[in-house]
Amino acid sequence: MSTQCLPYSVPNHELITRSAAALIEQCQGSPLDEKLVQTYVDYNLAQDKLLKKRLMWHFDRATGNNTSPKLRHRDDIYKSMAVLPDFSLWYSYLSQQIALQNTGIDRAPAIGAMLHFVQDMAVPAHVVPIFHPSRLMNRDNFDEWYSFNLDSQQIPIMGYAQWAGDDTAQPTAGVVYLDEVTKKDVCDTLKSSKELKPAQILSKLKEDTKAAINSPIKHYYVADSYQGPYQHSSSQQDTAKQRWSLLWPSEGEYAQDLANDGFSYYGCDVTDKDQPVMPAKNKRGGGFGDHKLRCGNKVYVIDPIEYRHFATERITDAITASAQLMINGQQLALSTDTAKSKCQQEKWVVTKRLLECLKHEAQTGQN
């Protein structure tokens, strides 16, 4: 297994969380308590333990008729182990638990756990959703894209201006300090966080990711064959605007799969001069980051800078939403509602018993 730092791997869940804390510090002009930030990180990362992910999948529920997505072939083992096919009940449970805690440090575990699922909603395959249980089985190329093979101190907080026009450039090391105009806009956004509910923060990021998937790919050309690296001068735009849903389809060819089974498939086949075309339903990762994509009877060659811009927008939104949740969670009014979930075990990572209790409550309508 590679040791590279991947965008939404365990190491980068920490980087996104710490970048969000740094963003808050810039806006409020003072540092956050390191114990608080470390608690956010610890309980965020605890959600990604393999055995925990088998009990509850980190996917948004598909909008089909099947509320318990069935999986195919090699994925049957995951289906048999899963208690819940999505994280909605768990996220709601954590939201309730925040408001039952008296102090900021006591709220930090639940906030940290929720951060993980908010950050996952910046990943297209989690939102569509497309099942990718591990990097060894059906891994996702967005998570493994080469441009995020960065030093642990190199992570963008906002924007990607330093990359424009230069595919070889790397982000500025360390914390990115915002210019005054950007800082005002971002800080104004964070100030409004206390008016939101935790569910709204997650929902907004999910909808932004859906919009990104359905946004046009601006710089690409259609070619009969792939002869070399992307060349702006030889670009030939397709008459029909192509969208990023080429890679993560939620309609069209795979619409029925999504409706019936709860999961879509990755899109375009990836071709290479030395490798044969692979059927889309068998390939991995949607081809994100690859210059050449064969989609139906067309070959698309995408500017690598376009990939970088798309990925940076997603990670930037993940950082901003994480900062919003940190602020929101600490400012929620203390709850006096005694009708909250009876499943409370004062644990901030999933257990089979806790998930089954939440599932039973949801099915019976009991609190």
CSV table of C-alpha atoms in Angstrom, one decimal:
chain,number,residue,atom,x,y,z
A,1,MET,CA,0.0,0.0,0.0
A,2,SER,CA,1.2,3.5,-0.9
A,3,THR,CA,2.4,5.8,1.9
A,4,GLN,CA,1.5,8.9,-0.1
A,5,CYS,CA,-0.7,11.5,1.4
A,6,LEU,CA,-4.1,11.3,-0.3
A,7,PRO,CA,-6.8,14.0,-0.3
A,8,TYR,CA,-9.4,12.3,1.9
A,9,SER,CA,-7.3,9.5,3.4
A,10,VAL,CA,-6.8,9.3,7.2
A,11,PRO,CA,-3.8,11.7,7.1
A,12,ASN,CA,-5.7,14.3,5.1
A,13,HIS,CA,-8.8,14.1,7.3
A,14,GLU,CA,-6.3,15.5,9.9
A,15,LEU,CA,-5.0,18.1,7.6
A,16,ILE,CA,-8.4,19.3,6.6
A,17,THR,CA,-9.4,19.5,10.3
A,18,ARG,CA,-6.2,21.4,11.3
A,19,SER,CA,-6.6,23.7,8.3
A,20,ALA,CA,-10.2,24.5,9.5
A,21,ALA,CA,-8.9,25.3,12.9
A,22,ALA,CA,-6.2,27.6,11.4
A,23,LEU,CA,-9.0,29.3,9.4
A,24,ILE,CA,-10.9,30.0,12.6
A,25,GLU,CA,-7.7,31.3,14.3
A,26,GLN,CA,-7.2,33.7,11.4
A,27,CYS,CA,-10.7,35.0,11.7
A,28,GLN,CA,-10.8,35.4,15.5
A,29,GLY,CA,-7.2,36.5,15.8
A,30,SER,CA,-6.3,34.1,18.5
A,31,PRO,CA,-5.2,30.4,18.6
A,32,LEU,CA,-7.6,27.5,19.5
A,33,ASP,CA,-6.6,25.3,22.4
A,34,GLU,CA,-4.4,22.5,21.1
A,35,LYS,CA,-6.1,20.0,23.3
A,36,LEU,CA,-9.4,20.9,21.7
A,37,VAL,CA,-8.1,20.6,18.2
A,38,GLN,CA,-6.3,17.3,18.9
A,39,THR,CA,-9.6,15.9,20.2
A,40,TYR,CA,-11.3,17.0,17.0
A,41,VAL,CA,-8.6,15.2,15.1
A,42,ASP,CA,-8.6,12.0,17.2
A,43,TYR,CA,-12.4,11.4,17.0
A,44,ASN,CA,-12.4,12.3,13.3
A,45,LEU,CA,-9.8,9.7,12.5
A,46,ALA,CA,-11.4,7.1,14.7
A,47,GLN,CA,-14.4,7.0,12.3
A,48,ASP,CA,-12.2,5.6,9.5
A,49,LYS,CA,-11.1,2.4,11.3
A,50,LEU,CA,-11.8,-0.5,8.9
A,51,LEU,CA,-14.0,-2.6,11.3
A,52,LYS,CA,-16.1,0.5,12.1
A,53,LYS,CA,-16.6,1.3,8.4
A,54,ARG,CA,-17.8,-2.2,7.8
A,55,LEU,CA,-20.5,-1.7,10.4
A,56,MET,CA,-21.7,1.6,8.9
A,57,TRP,CA,-20.9,2.9,5.4
A,58,HIS,CA,-19.8,6.4,4.8
A,59,PHE,CA,-22.1,7.2,1.9
A,60,ASP,CA,-25.0,9.5,1.4
A,61,ARG,CA,-28.2,7.5,0.9
A,62,ALA,CA,-29.1,7.1,-2.7
A,63,THR,CA,-32.4,8.5,-3.9
A,64,GLY,CA,-33.8,5.1,-5.0
A,65,ASN,CA,-36.6,3.0,-3.7
A,66,ASN,CA,-34.3,0.5,-2.0
A,67,THR,CA,-33.4,1.8,1.4
A,68,SER,CA,-31.0,-1.0,2.0
A,69,PRO,CA,-28.6,-1.0,-0.9
A,70,LYS,CA,-27.7,-4.5,-2.2
A,71,LEU,CA,-24.2,-5.0,-3.4
A,72,ARG,CA,-22.8,-7.4,-6.0
A,73,HIS,CA,-20.2,-10.0,-6.3
A,74,ARG,CA,-17.2,-9.5,-4.1
A,75,ASP,CA,-19.0,-6.8,-2.0
A,76,ASP,CA,-21.4,-9.3,-0.4
A,77,ILE,CA,-19.1,-9.6,2.6
A,78,TYR,CA,-19.4,-5.9,3.3
A,79,LYS,CA,-23.2,-6.1,3.0
A,80,SER,CA,-23.4,-9.0,5.4
A,81,MET,CA,-21.4,-7.0,8.0
A,82,ALA,CA,-23.1,-3.7,7.7
A,83,VAL,CA,-25.7,-2.6,10.2
A,84,LEU,CA,-26.5,0.7,8.4
A,85,PRO,CA,-26.0,1.5,4.7
A,86,ASP,CA,-25.4,5.2,5.4
A,87,PHE,CA,-24.4,7.5,8.3
A,88,SER,CA,-27.6,9.6,8.6
A,89,LEU,CA,-28.8,8.1,11.9
A,90,TRP,CA,-25.3,8.3,13.4
A,91,TYR,CA,-24.8,11.9,12.4
A,92,SER,CA,-28.2,12.8,13.9
A,93,TYR,CA,-27.3,11.0,17.1
A,94,LEU,CA,-24.0,12.9,17.4
A,95,SER,CA,-25.8,16.2,16.8
A,96,GLN,CA,-28.0,15.5,19.8
A,97,GLN,CA,-25.1,14.5,21.9
A,98,ILE,CA,-23.3,17.8,21.3
A,99,ALA,CA,-26.1,19.8,22.9
A,100,LEU,CA,-26.1,17.5,26.0
A,101,GLN,CA,-22.5,18.4,26.9
A,102,ASN,CA,-21.7,21.4,29.2
A,103,THR,CA,-18.2,22.4,28.1
A,104,GLY,CA,-16.3,22.9,24.9
A,105,ILE,CA,-13.9,20.0,25.5
A,106,ASP,CA,-16.8,17.7,26.4
A,107,ARG,CA,-18.4,18.6,23.0
A,108,ALA,CA,-15.2,18.1,21.1
A,109,PRO,CA,-15.5,14.3,20.6
A,110,ALA,CA,-18.9,14.5,19.0
A,111,ILE,CA,-17.9,17.4,16.9
A,112,GLY,CA,-14.7,15.6,15.8
A,113,ALA,CA,-16.7,12.5,14.8
A,114,MET,CA,-19.2,14.7,12.8
A,115,LEU,CA,-16.3,16.4,11.0
A,116,HIS,CA,-15.4,13.2,9.3
A,117,PHE,CA,-18.7,12.8,7.6
A,118,VAL,CA,-18.9,16.5,6.6
A,119,GLN,CA,-15.5,16.1,5.0
A,120,ASP,CA,-16.6,13.0,3.2
A,121,MET,CA,-19.4,15.0,1.6
A,122,ALA,CA,-16.8,16.9,-0.4
A,123,VAL,CA,-15.9,13.6,-2.2
A,124,PRO,CA,-18.0,12.9,-5.3
A,125,ALA,CA,-18.0,9.1,-4.9
A,126,HIS,CA,-19.4,9.5,-1.4
A,127,VAL,CA,-22.2,11.8,-2.6
A,128,VAL,CA,-23.3,10.0,-5.8
A,129,PRO,CA,-22.8,7.4,-4.2
A,130,ILE,CA,-20.3,4.9,-5.7
A,131,PHE,CA,-19.2,2.0,-3.4
A,132,HIS,CA,-15.4,2.0,-2.8
A,133,PRO,CA,-14.8,0.1,0.5
A,134,SER,CA,-11.0,0.3,0.5
A,135,ARG,CA,-8.0,1.2,-1.5
A,136,LEU,CA,-7.4,-2.5,-2.3
A,137,MET,CA,-10.9,-3.1,-3.6
A,138,ASN,CA,-12.6,-0.6,-5.9
A,139,ARG,CA,-10.4,2.3,-4.7
A,140,ASP,CA,-11.3,5.9,-5.9
A,141,ASN,CA,-8.9,7.8,-8.1
A,142,PHE,CA,-10.0,11.2,-6.7
A,143,ASP,CA,-8.7,10.0,-3.3
A,144,GLU,CA,-5.4,8.9,-4.9
A,145,TRP,CA,-4.7,11.7,-7.3
A,146,TYR,CA,-1.0,12.4,-7.7
A,147,SER,CA,-1.2,16.1,-7.1
A,148,PHE,CA,-2.1,15.6,-3.4
A,149,ASN,CA,1.1,13.6,-2.8
A,150,LEU,CA,2.3,16.5,-0.6
A,151,ASP,CA,4.4,17.0,2.5
A,152,SER,CA,2.3,16.9,5.6
A,153,GLN,CA,2.7,20.7,6.1
A,154,GLN,CA,1.5,21.5,2.6
A,155,ILE,CA,-2.2,22.0,2.3
A,156,PRO,CA,-4.2,24.8,0.8
A,157,ILE,CA,-6.6,26.7,3.1
A,158,MET,CA,-8.4,28.7,0.4
A,159,GLY,CA,-8.0,29.1,-3.3
A,160,TYR,CA,-5.6,27.8,-5.8
A,161,ALA,CA,-4.3,31.0,-7.5
A,162,GLN,CA,-0.7,29.8,-7.0
A,163,TRP,CA,-1.4,26.9,-9.4
A,164,ALA,CA,-3.0,28.9,-12.3
A,165,GLY,CA,-1.3,28.1,-15.6
A,166,ASP,CA,1.4,25.9,-14.0
A,167,ASP,CA,0.6,22.2,-13.6
A,168,THR,CA,4.0,21.5,-12.0
A,169,ALA,CA,3.6,24.1,-9.2
A,170,GLN,CA,3.0,22.9,-5.7
A,171,PRO,CA,0.9,24.8,-3.1
A,172,THR,CA,2.6,27.1,-0.6
A,173,ALA,CA,4.0,25.2,2.3
A,174,GLY,CA,2.5,25.7,5.8
A,175,VAL,CA,-0.5,27.8,6.6
A,176,VAL,CA,-1.9,29.9,3.8
A,177,TYR,CA,-2.6,33.4,5.1
A,178,LEU,CA,-5.6,34.9,3.4
A,179,ASP,CA,-5.6,38.3,1.7
A,180,GLU,CA,-7.8,40.9,3.4
A,181,VAL,CA,-10.6,40.7,0.8
A,182,THR,CA,-10.8,36.9,0.9
A,183,LYS,CA,-10.4,36.9,4.6
A,184,LYS,CA,-13.4,39.2,5.1
A,185,ASP,CA,-15.6,37.0,2.8
A,186,VAL,CA,-14.6,33.8,4.6
A,187,CYS,CA,-14.8,35.2,8.1
A,188,ASP,CA,-18.3,36.6,7.3
A,189,THR,CA,-19.3,33.1,6.2
A,190,LEU,CA,-18.0,31.6,9.4
A,191,LYS,CA,-19.8,34.2,11.5
A,192,SER,CA,-23.1,33.0,10.2
A,193,SER,CA,-22.3,29.4,11.3
A,194,LYS,CA,-24.1,29.8,14.6
A,195,GLU,CA,-27.3,30.3,12.8
A,196,LEU,CA,-27.1,26.9,11.1
A,197,LYS,CA,-27.9,23.4,12.3
A,198,PRO,CA,-25.3,20.7,12.0
A,199,ALA,CA,-27.5,18.9,9.4
A,200,GLN,CA,-27.6,22.1,7.3
A,201,ILE,CA,-23.8,22.3,7.1
A,202,LEU,CA,-23.5,18.8,5.9
A,203,SER,CA,-26.4,19.2,3.5
A,204,LYS,CA,-25.0,22.4,2.0
A,205,LEU,CA,-21.6,20.7,1.3
A,206,LYS,CA,-23.4,17.7,-0.2
A,207,GLU,CA,-25.4,19.9,-2.6
A,208,ASP,CA,-22.3,21.9,-3.5
A,209,THR,CA,-20.5,18.6,-4.4
A,210,LYS,CA,-23.5,17.6,-6.5
A,211,ALA,CA,-23.4,20.9,-8.3
A,212,ALA,CA,-19.6,20.5,-8.9
A,213,ILE,CA,-20.2,17.0,-10.4
A,214,ASN,CA,-22.8,18.6,-12.8
A,215,SER,CA,-20.6,21.6,-13.7
A,216,PRO,CA,-18.9,21.7,-17.1
A,217,ILE,CA,-15.4,20.6,-17.8
A,218,LYS,CA,-14.0,23.8,-19.3
A,219,HIS,CA,-10.7,22.8,-20.8
A,220,TYR,CA,-10.7,19.6,-22.8
A,221,TYR,CA,-10.7,18.4,-26.4
A,222,VAL,CA,-12.1,15.5,-28.3
A,223,ALA,CA,-9.5,13.4,-30.1
A,224,ASP,CA,-9.5,10.3,-32.3
A,225,SER,CA,-6.4,9.1,-30.4
A,226,TYR,CA,-4.1,10.3,-27.7
A,227,GLN,CA,-0.8,11.5,-29.0
A,228,GLY,CA,0.8,13.3,-26.1
A,229,PRO,CA,0.2,15.7,-23.2
A,230,TYR,CA,-2.6,18.2,-23.3
A,231,GLN,CA,-2.1,21.1,-25.7
A,232,HIS,CA,-4.2,24.2,-25.5
A,233,SER,CA,-3.4,25.1,-29.1
A,234,SER,CA,-4.9,21.9,-30.5
A,235,SER,CA,-8.0,21.9,-28.3
A,236,GLN,CA,-11.3,21.1,-30.0
A,237,GLN,CA,-14.3,21.6,-27.7
A,238,ASP,CA,-17.1,19.2,-28.0
A,239,THR,CA,-20.3,20.8,-29.2
A,240,ALA,CA,-22.1,19.5,-26.2
A,241,LYS,CA,-20.7,20.8,-22.9
A,242,GLN,CA,-19.3,17.8,-20.9
A,243,ARG,CA,-19.7,17.6,-17.2
A,244,TRP,CA,-17.7,16.0,-14.4
A,245,SER,CA,-20.6,13.4,-14.3
A,246,LEU,CA,-18.6,11.7,-17.0
A,247,LEU,CA,-16.5,10.3,-14.1
A,248,TRP,CA,-19.2,10.0,-11.4
A,249,PRO,CA,-22.5,9.4,-13.2
A,250,SER,CA,-25.8,9.7,-11.3
A,251,GLU,CA,-28.1,9.5,-14.3
A,252,GLY,CA,-28.2,8.2,-17.8
A,253,GLU,CA,-26.5,4.8,-18.3
A,254,TYR,CA,-26.4,4.0,-14.6
A,255,ALA,CA,-29.6,5.7,-13.4
A,256,GLN,CA,-31.4,2.4,-13.0
A,257,ASP,CA,-28.6,0.9,-11.0
A,258,LEU,CA,-28.7,3.9,-8.7
A,259,ALA,CA,-32.5,3.6,-8.3
A,260,ASN,CA,-32.6,-0.1,-7.7
A,261,ASP,CA,-29.4,-0.9,-5.9
A,262,GLY,CA,-28.5,2.3,-4.1
A,263,PHE,CA,-25.1,2.7,-5.8
A,264,SER,CA,-24.0,4.0,-9.2
A,265,TYR,CA,-20.8,3.0,-11.0
A,266,TYR,CA,-17.8,4.9,-12.1
A,267,GLY,CA,-18.1,6.5,-15.5
A,268,CYS,CA,-15.7,6.7,-18.5
A,269,ASP,CA,-13.3,3.9,-19.4
A,270,VAL,CA,-9.6,5.0,-19.1
A,271,THR,CA,-7.4,4.1,-22.0
A,272,ASP,CA,-3.7,4.0,-22.3
A,273,LYS,CA,-1.4,3.4,-25.3
A,274,ASP,CA,-0.1,0.3,-23.6
A,275,GLN,CA,-3.3,-1.0,-22.1
A,276,PRO,CA,-6.6,-2.2,-23.5
A,277,VAL,CA,-9.9,-0.4,-22.8
A,278,MET,CA,-11.6,-1.6,-19.6
A,279,PRO,CA,-15.4,-1.9,-19.3
A,280,ALA,CA,-16.7,1.0,-17.1
A,281,LYS,CA,-18.5,-1.4,-14.7
A,282,ASN,CA,-15.2,-3.1,-13.9
A,283,LYS,CA,-12.8,-0.3,-13.7
A,284,ARG,CA,-11.8,1.6,-10.6
A,285,GLY,CA,-11.9,5.2,-9.7
A,286,GLY,CA,-13.6,7.0,-12.5
A,287,GLY,CA,-10.3,8.0,-14.2
A,288,PHE,CA,-9.9,11.2,-12.2
A,289,GLY,CA,-6.5,12.8,-13.1
A,290,ASP,CA,-6.1,10.8,-16.3
A,291,HIS,CA,-5.5,12.8,-19.4
A,292,LYS,CA,-7.4,10.5,-21.7
A,293,LEU,CA,-10.9,9.2,-21.1
A,294,ARG,CA,-12.9,7.0,-23.6
A,295,CYS,CA,-16.6,7.7,-23.1
A,296,GLY,CA,-18.8,5.8,-25.5
A,297,ASN,CA,-17.4,6.5,-29.0
A,298,LYS,CA,-15.4,9.6,-28.0
A,299,VAL,CA,-12.0,10.2,-26.5
A,300,TYR,CA,-11.7,13.2,-24.2
A,301,VAL,CA,-8.3,14.7,-23.3
A,302,ILE,CA,-8.6,16.9,-20.2
A,303,ASP,CA,-6.2,19.6,-19.2
A,304,PRO,CA,-4.5,18.5,-15.9
A,305,ILE,CA,-4.9,22.0,-14.5
A,306,GLU,CA,-8.7,21.4,-14.8
A,307,TYR,CA,-8.4,18.4,-12.5
A,308,ARG,CA,-6.4,20.4,-10.0
A,309,HIS,CA,-8.9,23.3,-9.9
A,310,PHE,CA,-11.8,20.8,-9.4
A,311,ALA,CA,-10.1,19.0,-6.6
A,312,THR,CA,-9.0,22.2,-4.9
A,313,GLU,CA,-12.5,23.5,-4.8
A,314,ARG,CA,-13.7,20.4,-3.2
A,315,ILE,CA,-11.0,20.4,-0.5
A,316,THR,CA,-11.5,24.1,0.1
A,317,ASP,CA,-15.2,23.6,0.6
A,318,ALA,CA,-14.4,20.7,3.0
A,319,ILE,CA,-12.1,23.0,5.1
A,320,THR,CA,-14.7,25.8,5.2
A,321,ALA,CA,-17.6,23.5,6.2
A,322,SER,CA,-15.4,21.9,8.9
A,323,ALA,CA,-14.7,25.3,10.3
A,324,GLN,CA,-18.4,26.1,10.3
A,325,LEU,CA,-19.2,22.9,12.2
A,326,MET,CA,-16.5,23.6,14.8
A,327,ILE,CA,-18.0,27.0,15.5
A,328,ASN,CA,-21.6,25.8,15.3
A,329,GLY,CA,-21.0,22.9,17.6
A,330,GLN,CA,-19.4,25.0,20.3
A,331,GLN,CA,-22.2,27.6,20.2
A,332,LEU,CA,-25.2,25.3,20.3
A,333,ALA,CA,-27.5,26.0,23.2
A,334,LEU,CA,-27.4,23.5,26.0
A,335,SER,CA,-30.3,21.1,25.5
A,336,THR,CA,-32.9,20.3,28.2
A,337,ASP,CA,-34.8,17.9,26.0
A,338,THR,CA,-35.2,14.6,27.9
A,339,ALA,CA,-36.7,12.9,24.8
A,340,LYS,CA,-33.4,12.5,23.1
A,341,SER,CA,-32.1,9.2,22.0
A,342,LYS,CA,-32.1,6.4,24.6
A,343,CYS,CA,-29.2,4.8,22.9
A,344,GLN,CA,-26.6,7.1,24.5
A,345,GLN,CA,-23.5,5.1,25.6
A,346,GLU,CA,-21.1,8.1,25.8
A,347,LYS,CA,-19.2,6.7,22.9
A,348,TRP,CA,-18.2,8.7,19.9
A,349,VAL,CA,-17.3,5.8,17.6
A,350,VAL,CA,-19.7,3.3,16.2
A,351,THR,CA,-20.4,-0.1,17.9
A,352,LYS,CA,-22.7,-2.8,16.6
A,353,ARG,CA,-24.9,-2.5,19.7
A,354,LEU,CA,-25.2,1.3,19.4
A,355,LEU,CA,-26.0,1.2,15.7
A,356,GLU,CA,-28.6,-1.5,16.2
A,357,CYS,CA,-30.2,0.6,18.9
A,358,LEU,CA,-30.4,3.7,16.6
A,359,LYS,CA,-31.8,1.5,13.8
A,360,HIS,CA,-34.5,0.1,16.2
A,361,GLU,CA,-35.4,3.6,17.3
A,362,ALA,CA,-35.8,4.8,13.7
A,363,GLN,CA,-37.9,1.8,12.8
A,364,THR,CA,-40.2,2.0,15.7
A,365,GLY,CA,-40.4,5.8,15.9
A,366,GLN,CA,-39.3,5.7,19.5
A,367,ASN,CA,-37.0,8.2,21.3
